[in-house]
mmCIF file of C-alpha atoms in Angstrom:
data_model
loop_
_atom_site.group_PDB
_atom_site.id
_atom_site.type_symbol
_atom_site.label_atom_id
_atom_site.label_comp_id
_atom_site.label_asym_id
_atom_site.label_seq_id
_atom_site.Cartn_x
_atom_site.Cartn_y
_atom_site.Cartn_z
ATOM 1 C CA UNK A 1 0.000 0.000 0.000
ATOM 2 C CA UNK A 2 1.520 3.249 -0.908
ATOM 3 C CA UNK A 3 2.055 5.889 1.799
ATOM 4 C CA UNK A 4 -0.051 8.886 2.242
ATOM 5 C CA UNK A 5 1.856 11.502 1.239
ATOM 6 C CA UNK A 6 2.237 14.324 4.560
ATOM 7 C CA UNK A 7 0.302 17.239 4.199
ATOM 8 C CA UNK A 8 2.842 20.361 4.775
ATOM 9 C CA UNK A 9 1.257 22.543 7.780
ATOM 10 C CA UNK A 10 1.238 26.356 9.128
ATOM 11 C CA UNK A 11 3.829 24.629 11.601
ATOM 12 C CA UNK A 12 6.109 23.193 8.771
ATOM 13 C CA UNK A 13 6.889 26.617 7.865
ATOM 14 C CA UNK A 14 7.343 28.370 11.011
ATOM 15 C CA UNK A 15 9.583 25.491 11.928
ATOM 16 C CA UNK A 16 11.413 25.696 8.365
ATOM 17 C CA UNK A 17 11.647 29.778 8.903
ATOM 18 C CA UNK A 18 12.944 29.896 12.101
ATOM 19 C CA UNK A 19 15.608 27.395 11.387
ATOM 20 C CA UNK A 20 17.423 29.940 9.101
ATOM 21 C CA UNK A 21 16.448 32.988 10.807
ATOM 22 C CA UNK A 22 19.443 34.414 13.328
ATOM 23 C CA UNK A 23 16.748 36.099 15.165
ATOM 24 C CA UNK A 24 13.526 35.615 16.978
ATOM 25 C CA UNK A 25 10.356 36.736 14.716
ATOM 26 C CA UNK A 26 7.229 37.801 15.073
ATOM 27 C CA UNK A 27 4.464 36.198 13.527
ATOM 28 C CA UNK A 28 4.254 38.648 10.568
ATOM 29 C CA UNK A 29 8.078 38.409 9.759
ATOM 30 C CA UNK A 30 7.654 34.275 9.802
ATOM 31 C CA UNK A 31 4.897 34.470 7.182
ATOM 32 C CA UNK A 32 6.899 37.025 5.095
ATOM 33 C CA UNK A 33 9.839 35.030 5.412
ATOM 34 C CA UNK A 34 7.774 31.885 3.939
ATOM 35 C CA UNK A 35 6.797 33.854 1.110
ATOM 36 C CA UNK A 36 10.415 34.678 0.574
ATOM 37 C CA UNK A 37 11.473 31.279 0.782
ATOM 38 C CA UNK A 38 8.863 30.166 -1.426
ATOM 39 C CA UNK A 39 7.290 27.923 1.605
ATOM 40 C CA UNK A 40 3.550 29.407 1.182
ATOM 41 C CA UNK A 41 2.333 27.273 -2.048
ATOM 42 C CA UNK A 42 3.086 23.938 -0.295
ATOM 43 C CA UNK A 43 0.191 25.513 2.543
ATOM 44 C CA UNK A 44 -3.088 24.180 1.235
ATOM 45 C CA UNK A 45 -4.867 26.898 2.484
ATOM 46 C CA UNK A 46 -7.690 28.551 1.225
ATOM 47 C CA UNK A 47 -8.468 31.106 4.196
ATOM 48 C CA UNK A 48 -8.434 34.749 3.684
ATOM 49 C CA UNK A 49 -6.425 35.428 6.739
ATOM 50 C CA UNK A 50 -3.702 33.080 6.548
ATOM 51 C CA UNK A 51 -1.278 35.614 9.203
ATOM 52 C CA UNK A 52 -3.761 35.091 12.033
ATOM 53 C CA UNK A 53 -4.323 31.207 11.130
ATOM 54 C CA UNK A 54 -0.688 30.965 11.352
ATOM 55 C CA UNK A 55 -0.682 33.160 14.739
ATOM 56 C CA UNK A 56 -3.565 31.386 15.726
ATOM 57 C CA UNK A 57 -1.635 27.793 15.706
ATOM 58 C CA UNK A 58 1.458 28.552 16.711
ATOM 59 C CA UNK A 59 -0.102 29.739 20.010
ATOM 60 C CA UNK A 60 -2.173 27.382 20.178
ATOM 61 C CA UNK A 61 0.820 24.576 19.826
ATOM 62 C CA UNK A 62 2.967 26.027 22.457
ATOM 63 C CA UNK A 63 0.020 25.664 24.827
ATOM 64 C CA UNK A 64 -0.715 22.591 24.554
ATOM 65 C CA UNK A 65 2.055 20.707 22.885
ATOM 66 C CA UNK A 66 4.588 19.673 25.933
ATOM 67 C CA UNK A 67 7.299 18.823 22.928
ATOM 68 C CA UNK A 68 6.319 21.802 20.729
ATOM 69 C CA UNK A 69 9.734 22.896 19.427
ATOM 70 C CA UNK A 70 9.215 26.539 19.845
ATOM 71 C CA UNK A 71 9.116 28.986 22.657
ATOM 72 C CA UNK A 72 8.160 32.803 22.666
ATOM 73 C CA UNK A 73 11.011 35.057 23.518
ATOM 74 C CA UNK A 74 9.392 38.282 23.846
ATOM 75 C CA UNK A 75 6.210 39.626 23.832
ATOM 76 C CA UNK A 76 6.452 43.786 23.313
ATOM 77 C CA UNK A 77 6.305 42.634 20.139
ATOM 78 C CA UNK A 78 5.795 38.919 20.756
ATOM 79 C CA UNK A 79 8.277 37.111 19.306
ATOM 80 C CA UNK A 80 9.236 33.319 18.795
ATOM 81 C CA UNK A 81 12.218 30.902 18.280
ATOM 82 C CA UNK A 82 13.007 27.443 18.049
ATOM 83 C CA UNK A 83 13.757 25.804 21.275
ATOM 84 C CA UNK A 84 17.620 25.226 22.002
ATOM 85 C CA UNK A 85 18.651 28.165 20.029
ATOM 86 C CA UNK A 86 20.801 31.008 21.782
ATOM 87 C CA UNK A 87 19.047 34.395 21.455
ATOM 88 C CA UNK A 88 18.625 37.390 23.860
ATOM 89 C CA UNK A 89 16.266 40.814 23.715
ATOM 90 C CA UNK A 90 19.258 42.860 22.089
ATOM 91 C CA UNK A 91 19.239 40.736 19.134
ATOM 92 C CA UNK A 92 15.246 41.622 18.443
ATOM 93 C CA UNK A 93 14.849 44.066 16.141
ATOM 94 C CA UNK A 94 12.083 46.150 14.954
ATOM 95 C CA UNK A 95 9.148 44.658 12.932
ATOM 96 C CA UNK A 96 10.047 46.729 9.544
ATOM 97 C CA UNK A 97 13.470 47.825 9.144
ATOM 98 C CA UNK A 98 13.616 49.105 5.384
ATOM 99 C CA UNK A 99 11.239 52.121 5.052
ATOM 100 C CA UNK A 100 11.503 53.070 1.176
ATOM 101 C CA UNK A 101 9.064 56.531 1.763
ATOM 102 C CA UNK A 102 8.136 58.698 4.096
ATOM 103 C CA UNK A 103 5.513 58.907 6.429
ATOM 104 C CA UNK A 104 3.550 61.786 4.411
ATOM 105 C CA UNK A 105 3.026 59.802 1.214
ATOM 106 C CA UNK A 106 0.682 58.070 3.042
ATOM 107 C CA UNK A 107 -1.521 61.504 3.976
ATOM 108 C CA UNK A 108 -2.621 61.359 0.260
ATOM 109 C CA UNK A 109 -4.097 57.673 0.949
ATOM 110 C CA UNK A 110 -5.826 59.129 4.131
ATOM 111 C CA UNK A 111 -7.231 62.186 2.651
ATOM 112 C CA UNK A 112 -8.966 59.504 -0.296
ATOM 113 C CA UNK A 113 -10.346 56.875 2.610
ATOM 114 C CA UNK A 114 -11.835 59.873 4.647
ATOM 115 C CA UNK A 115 -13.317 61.471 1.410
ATOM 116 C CA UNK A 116 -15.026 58.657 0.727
ATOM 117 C CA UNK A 117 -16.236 57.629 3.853
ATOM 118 C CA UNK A 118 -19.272 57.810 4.646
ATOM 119 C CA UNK A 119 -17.932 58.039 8.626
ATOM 120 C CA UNK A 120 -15.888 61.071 7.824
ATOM 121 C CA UNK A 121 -16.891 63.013 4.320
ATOM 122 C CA UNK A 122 -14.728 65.157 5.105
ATOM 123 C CA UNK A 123 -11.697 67.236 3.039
ATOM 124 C CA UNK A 124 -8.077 67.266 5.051
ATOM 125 C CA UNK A 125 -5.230 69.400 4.954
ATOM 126 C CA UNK A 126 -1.664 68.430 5.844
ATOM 127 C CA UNK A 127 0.174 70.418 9.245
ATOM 128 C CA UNK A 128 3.442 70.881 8.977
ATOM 129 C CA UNK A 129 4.961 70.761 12.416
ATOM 130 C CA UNK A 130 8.066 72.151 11.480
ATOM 131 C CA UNK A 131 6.606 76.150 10.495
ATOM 132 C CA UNK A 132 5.955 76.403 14.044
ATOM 133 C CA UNK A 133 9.048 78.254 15.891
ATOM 134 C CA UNK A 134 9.329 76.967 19.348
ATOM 135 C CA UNK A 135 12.784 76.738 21.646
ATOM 136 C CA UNK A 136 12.008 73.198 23.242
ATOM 137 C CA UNK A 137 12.810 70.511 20.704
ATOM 138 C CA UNK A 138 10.002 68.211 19.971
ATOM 139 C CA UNK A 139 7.838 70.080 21.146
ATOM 140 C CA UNK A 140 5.607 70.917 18.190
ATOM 141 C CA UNK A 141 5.310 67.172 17.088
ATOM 142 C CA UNK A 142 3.246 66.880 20.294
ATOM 143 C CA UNK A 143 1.241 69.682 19.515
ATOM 144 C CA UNK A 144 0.408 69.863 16.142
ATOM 145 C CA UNK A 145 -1.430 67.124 14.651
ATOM 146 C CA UNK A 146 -0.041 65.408 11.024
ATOM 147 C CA UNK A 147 -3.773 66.162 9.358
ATOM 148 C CA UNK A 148 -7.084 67.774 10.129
ATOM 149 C CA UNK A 149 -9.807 67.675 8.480
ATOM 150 C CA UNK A 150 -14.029 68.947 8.352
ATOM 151 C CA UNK A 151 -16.965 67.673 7.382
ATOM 152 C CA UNK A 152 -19.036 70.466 5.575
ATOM 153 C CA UNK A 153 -22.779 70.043 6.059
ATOM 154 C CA UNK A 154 -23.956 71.443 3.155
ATOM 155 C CA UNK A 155 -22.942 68.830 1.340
ATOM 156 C CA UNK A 156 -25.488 66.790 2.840
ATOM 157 C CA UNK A 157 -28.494 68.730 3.249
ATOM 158 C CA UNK A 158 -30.727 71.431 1.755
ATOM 159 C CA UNK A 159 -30.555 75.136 2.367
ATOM 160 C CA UNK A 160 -33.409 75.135 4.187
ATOM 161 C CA UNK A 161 -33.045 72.096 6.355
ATOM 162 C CA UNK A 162 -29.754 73.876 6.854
ATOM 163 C CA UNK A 163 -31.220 77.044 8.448
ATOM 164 C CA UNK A 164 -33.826 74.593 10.355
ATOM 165 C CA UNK A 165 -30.619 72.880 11.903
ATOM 166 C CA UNK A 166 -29.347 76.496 12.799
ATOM 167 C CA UNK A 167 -32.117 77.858 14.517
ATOM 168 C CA UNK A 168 -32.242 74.682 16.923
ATOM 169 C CA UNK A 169 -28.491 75.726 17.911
ATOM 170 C CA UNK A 170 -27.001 71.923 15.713
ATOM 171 C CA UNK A 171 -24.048 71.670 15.568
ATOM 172 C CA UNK A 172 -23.030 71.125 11.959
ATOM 173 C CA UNK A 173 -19.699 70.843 11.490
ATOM 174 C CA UNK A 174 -17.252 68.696 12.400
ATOM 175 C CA UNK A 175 -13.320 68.939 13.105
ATOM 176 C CA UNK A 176 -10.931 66.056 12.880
ATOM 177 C CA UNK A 177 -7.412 65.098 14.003
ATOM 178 C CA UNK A 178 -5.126 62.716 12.747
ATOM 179 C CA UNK A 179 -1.766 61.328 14.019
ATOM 180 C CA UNK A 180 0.040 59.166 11.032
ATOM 181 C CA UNK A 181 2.216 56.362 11.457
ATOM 182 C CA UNK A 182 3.640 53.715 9.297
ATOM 183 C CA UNK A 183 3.436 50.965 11.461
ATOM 184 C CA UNK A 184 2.324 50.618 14.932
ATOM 185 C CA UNK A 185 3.695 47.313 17.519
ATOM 186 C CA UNK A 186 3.557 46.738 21.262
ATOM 187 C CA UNK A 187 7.332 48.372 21.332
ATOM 188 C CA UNK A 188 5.855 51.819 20.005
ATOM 189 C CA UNK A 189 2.544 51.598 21.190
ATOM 190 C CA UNK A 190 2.383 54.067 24.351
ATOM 191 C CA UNK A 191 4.298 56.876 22.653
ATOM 192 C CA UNK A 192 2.481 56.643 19.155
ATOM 193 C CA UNK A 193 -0.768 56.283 21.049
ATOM 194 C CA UNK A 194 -0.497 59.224 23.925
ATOM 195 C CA UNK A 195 1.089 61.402 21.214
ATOM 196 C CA UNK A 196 -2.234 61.190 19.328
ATOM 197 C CA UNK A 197 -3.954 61.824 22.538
ATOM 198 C CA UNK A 198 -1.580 64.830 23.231
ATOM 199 C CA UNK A 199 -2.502 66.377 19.711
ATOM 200 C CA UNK A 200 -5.659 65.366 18.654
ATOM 201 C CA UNK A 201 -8.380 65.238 21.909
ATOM 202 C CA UNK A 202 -8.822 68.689 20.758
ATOM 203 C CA UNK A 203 -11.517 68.083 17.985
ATOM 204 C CA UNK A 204 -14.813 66.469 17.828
ATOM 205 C CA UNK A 205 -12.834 63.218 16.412
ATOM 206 C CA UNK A 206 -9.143 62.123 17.120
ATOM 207 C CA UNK A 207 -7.228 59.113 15.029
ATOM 208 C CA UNK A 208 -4.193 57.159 15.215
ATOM 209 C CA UNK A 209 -3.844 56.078 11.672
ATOM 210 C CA UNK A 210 -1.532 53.153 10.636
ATOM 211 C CA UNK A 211 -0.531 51.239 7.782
ATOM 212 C CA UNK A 212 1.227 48.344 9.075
ATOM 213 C CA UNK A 213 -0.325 47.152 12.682
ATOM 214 C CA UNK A 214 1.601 44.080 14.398
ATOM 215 C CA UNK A 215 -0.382 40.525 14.606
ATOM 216 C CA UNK A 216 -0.679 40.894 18.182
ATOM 217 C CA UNK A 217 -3.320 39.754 19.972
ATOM 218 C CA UNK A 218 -1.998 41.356 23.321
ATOM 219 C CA UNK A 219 -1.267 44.675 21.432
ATOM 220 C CA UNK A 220 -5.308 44.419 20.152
ATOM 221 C CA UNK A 221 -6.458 43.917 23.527
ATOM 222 C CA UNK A 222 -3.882 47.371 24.935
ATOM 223 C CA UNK A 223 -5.584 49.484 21.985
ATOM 224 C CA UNK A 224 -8.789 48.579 23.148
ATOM 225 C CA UNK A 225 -8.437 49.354 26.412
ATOM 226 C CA UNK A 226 -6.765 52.789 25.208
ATOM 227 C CA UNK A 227 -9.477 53.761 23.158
ATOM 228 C CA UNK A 228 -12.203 53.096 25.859
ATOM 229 C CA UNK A 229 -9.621 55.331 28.251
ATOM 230 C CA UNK A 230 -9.336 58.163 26.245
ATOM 231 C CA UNK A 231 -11.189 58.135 23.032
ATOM 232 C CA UNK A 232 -8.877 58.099 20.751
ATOM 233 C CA UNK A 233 -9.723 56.399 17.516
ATOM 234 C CA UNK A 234 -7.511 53.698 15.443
ATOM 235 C CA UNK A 235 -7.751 53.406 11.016
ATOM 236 C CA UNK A 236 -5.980 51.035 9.059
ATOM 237 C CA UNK A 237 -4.787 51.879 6.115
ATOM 238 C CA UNK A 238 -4.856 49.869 3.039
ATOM 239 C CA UNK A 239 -2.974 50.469 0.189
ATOM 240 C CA UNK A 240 -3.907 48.211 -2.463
ATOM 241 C CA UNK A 241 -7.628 48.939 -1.867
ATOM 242 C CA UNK A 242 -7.836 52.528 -0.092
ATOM 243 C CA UNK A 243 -11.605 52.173 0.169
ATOM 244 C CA UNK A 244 -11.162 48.988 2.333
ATOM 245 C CA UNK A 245 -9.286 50.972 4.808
ATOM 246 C CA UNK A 246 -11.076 50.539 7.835
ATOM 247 C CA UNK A 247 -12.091 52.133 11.699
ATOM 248 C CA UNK A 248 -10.459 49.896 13.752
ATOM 249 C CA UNK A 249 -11.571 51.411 17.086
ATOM 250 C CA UNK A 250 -14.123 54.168 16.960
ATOM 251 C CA UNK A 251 -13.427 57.600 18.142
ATOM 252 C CA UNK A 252 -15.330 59.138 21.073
ATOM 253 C CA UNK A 253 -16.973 62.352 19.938
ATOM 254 C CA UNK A 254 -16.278 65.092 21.952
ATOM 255 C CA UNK A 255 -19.167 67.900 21.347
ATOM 256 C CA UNK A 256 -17.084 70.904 23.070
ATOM 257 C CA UNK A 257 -13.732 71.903 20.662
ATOM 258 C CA UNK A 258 -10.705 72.755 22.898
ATOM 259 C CA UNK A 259 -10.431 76.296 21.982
ATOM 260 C CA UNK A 260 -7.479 76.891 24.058
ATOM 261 C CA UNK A 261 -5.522 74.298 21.945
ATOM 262 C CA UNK A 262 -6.984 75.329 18.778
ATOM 263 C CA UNK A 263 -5.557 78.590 19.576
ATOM 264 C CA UNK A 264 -2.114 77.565 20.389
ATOM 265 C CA UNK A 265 -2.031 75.584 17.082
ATOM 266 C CA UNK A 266 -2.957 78.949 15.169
ATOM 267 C CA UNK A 267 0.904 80.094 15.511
ATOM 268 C CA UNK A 268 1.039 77.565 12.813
ATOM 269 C CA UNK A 269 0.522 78.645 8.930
ATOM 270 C CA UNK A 270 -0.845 75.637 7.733
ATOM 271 C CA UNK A 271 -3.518 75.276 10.644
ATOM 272 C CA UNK A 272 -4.472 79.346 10.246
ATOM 273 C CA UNK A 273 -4.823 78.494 6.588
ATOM 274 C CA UNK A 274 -7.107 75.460 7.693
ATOM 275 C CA UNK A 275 -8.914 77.374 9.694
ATOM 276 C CA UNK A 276 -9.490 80.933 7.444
ATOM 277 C CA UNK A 277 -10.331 78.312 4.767
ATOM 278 C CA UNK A 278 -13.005 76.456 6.517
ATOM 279 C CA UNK A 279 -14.744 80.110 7.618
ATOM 280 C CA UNK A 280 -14.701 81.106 4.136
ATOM 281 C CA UNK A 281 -16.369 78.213 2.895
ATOM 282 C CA UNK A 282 -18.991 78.093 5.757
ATOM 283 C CA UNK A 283 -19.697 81.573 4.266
ATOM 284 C CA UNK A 284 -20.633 80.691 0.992
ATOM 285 C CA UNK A 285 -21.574 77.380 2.038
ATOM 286 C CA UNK A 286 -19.649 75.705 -0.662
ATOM 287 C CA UNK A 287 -16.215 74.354 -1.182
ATOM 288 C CA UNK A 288 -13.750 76.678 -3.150
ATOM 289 C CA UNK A 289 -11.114 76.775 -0.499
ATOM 290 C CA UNK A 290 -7.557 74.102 -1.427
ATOM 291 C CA UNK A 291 -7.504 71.707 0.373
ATOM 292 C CA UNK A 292 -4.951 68.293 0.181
ATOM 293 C CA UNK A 293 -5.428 65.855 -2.757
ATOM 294 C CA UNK A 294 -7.301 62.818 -2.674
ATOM 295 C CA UNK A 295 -7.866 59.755 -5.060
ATOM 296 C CA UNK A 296 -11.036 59.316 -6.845
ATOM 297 C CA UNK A 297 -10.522 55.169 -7.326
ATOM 298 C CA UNK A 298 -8.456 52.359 -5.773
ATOM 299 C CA UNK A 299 -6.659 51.859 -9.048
ATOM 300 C CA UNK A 300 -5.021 55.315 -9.150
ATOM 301 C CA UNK A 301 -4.769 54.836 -5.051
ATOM 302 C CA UNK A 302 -2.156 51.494 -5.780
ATOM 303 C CA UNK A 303 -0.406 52.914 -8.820
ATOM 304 C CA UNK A 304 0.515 55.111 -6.278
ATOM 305 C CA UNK A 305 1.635 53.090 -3.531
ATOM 306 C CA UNK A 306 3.462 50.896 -5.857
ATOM 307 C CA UNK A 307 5.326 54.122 -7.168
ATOM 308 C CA UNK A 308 6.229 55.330 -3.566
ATOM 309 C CA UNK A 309 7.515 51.898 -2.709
ATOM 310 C CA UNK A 310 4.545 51.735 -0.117
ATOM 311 C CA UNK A 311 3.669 48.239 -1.849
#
C-alpha cells in the first residue's frame, strides 16, 4: 500500500523559517519570510487570513504541545524561536526595518479613505509641524497634529433644512485630528498612542492612523483598552484597496472643541490656513477653499503606492 503523502502545515513553515532565521520573529516576519522562501504554495490553504491562522496555531501549539519545538522570547512585540537556540532581547529588532518613503506619502491615501467615507466626508489638509518656531525641541510634534480635516454640512443637506438645523443651535460641522504612522507594535505603542492623545483630543474626532499594525493579539487587547480610556480612535490603512481601509476602534466624539488648543495651534501657517479656509467656505456654504489631494478610485490609489515603494 503506498504511503499517504504528509500534508505540509502552518507549523512546517514556522519550523522551516525559524531554522534559518538568526533572530527571533514575530508572527508577521515568519509568514513574510515563507513567502520569501517560497514555503507558502506547499500551505493548502484557502483562508483569507492566513497571518492570524498561522498566529492562531502557533499559540495554540505552544500551549498545549509539551514537545512543541518553539518557545516565545518576547512579547512587546511577541516574538518566537526554536527551542535550544541562543538568542537574547538585544538581538530583536524592529518589525520593519527598510522604510523606502516617508511617512507623508501616506496623507494622500488618508485624505482619499476619509473622502469617501461615509464616517468622515470630510476634506483634510496636511500640518506641517516644522513652520511652528518653538525653543524646546520636539515640542511641536506633540502639539500639532499630522492632518485635520471637516466635514461640511452642506454637502449633505438642503438650504433650508440647513437654516432649520441652525435655529435649533445643531451643531453642523465637524473637526478632525489625525496622528500618522507607518506601522504601529507593542514596542511603540504608548508613545504613538499618547502622542495622538496629546494632539488630537482637541476636535470632535481624534485618530491614530496606521498602515502596518503588528499581529498581536496582546497589542489588540492594549488598543482597546486605550481607546475606551481616552477616546482616541484607530484606522488602518490599506494600500492596495484605499476604500477597504477601515475604523479599527471608533473615536469618542467630543461635542465641546478645545479652543485653548486650537488657539495655540494657530501660531502655525498651515492650521491658520485650515482654519481661514473652513470660515470662508462656511460663508458661501460651498467648497472653493484648497484643500490636500485625494484619489477618486483604488486603481489610481495602488499605482501610487506601488510608485512610492509603499507596496
Amino acid at each position: 500500500m503506498r504511503k499517504k503523502k504528509t500534508q505540509y502545515t502552518f507549523l512546517d513553515l514556522t519550523k522551516a523559517v525559524l531554522k534559518q532565521s538568526n533572530t527571533p520573529l514575530t508572527v508577521k516576519q515568519i509568514w513574510d519570510m515563507g513567502s520569501e522562501m517560497g514555503l507558502i504554495d506547499k500551505i493548502n490553504t484557502t483562508g483569507k487570513t492566513p497571518v492570524n491562522t498561522l498566529q492562531a496555531r502557533l499559540y495554540i501549539d505552544i500551549r498545549d504541545n509539551d514537545n512543541t519545538p518553539f518557545e516565545i522570547v518576547s512579547r512587546r512585540p511577541t516574538t518566537f524561536t526554536l527551542k535550544g537556540k541562543n538568542v537574547s532581547e538585544a538581538e530583536i529588532g524592529p518589525i520593519y526595518q527598510d522604510t523606502k518613503f516617508k511617512e507623508r506619502d501616506l496623507h494622500k491615501l488618508l485624505s482619499s479613505f476619509v473622502y469617501i467615507c461615509p464616517h468622515f466626508q470630510c476634506v483634510t489638509k496636511t500640518i506641517f509641524h516644522e513652520k511652528t518656531p518653538h525653543s524646546k525641541r520636539g515640542y511641536n510634534e506633540w502639539l500639532h497634529p499630522d492632518i485635520v480635516g471637516v466635514h461640511f454640512p452642506f454637502l449633505d443637506y438642503s438650504q433650508d433644512t440647513l437654516k432649520m438645523k441652525e435655529l435649533f443651535w445643531d451643531n453642523m460641522f465637524k473637526l478632525y485630528s489625525f496622528e500618522m504612522k507607518v506601522e504601529l507594535s507593542f514596542s511603540n505603542l504608548r508613545e504613538y498612542f499618547f502622542q495622538a492623545v496629546s494632539n488630537s483630543s482637541w476636535a470632535n474626532e481624534g485618530y491614530l492612523v496606521v498602515l502596518r499594525l503588528a499581529e498581536d493579539e496582546e497589542l489588540l487587547t492594549e488598543l482597546r483598552r486605550l481607546n475606551n480610556a481616552f477616546g482616541i480612535g484607530v484606522i488602518k490603512l490599506n494600500p492596495e484597496s484605499v476604500s477597504q481601509s477601515s475604523i479599527l476602534l471608533q473615536a469618542k466624539e467630543n461635542k465641546q472643541l478645545d479652543w485653548e488648543t486650537i488657539d495655540r495651534l494657530m501660531e502655525n501657517p498651515d492650521f491658520k490656513s485650515f482654519i481661514n479656509d473652513f470660515e470662508e467656505d462656511v460663508k458661501i456654504k460651498k467648497i472653493k477653499s484648497k484643500y490636500d489631494d485625494y484619489f477618486e478610485d483604488d486603481e489610481s490609489a495602488e499605482e501610487y503606492s506601488r510608485k512610492k515603494n509603499i507596496l
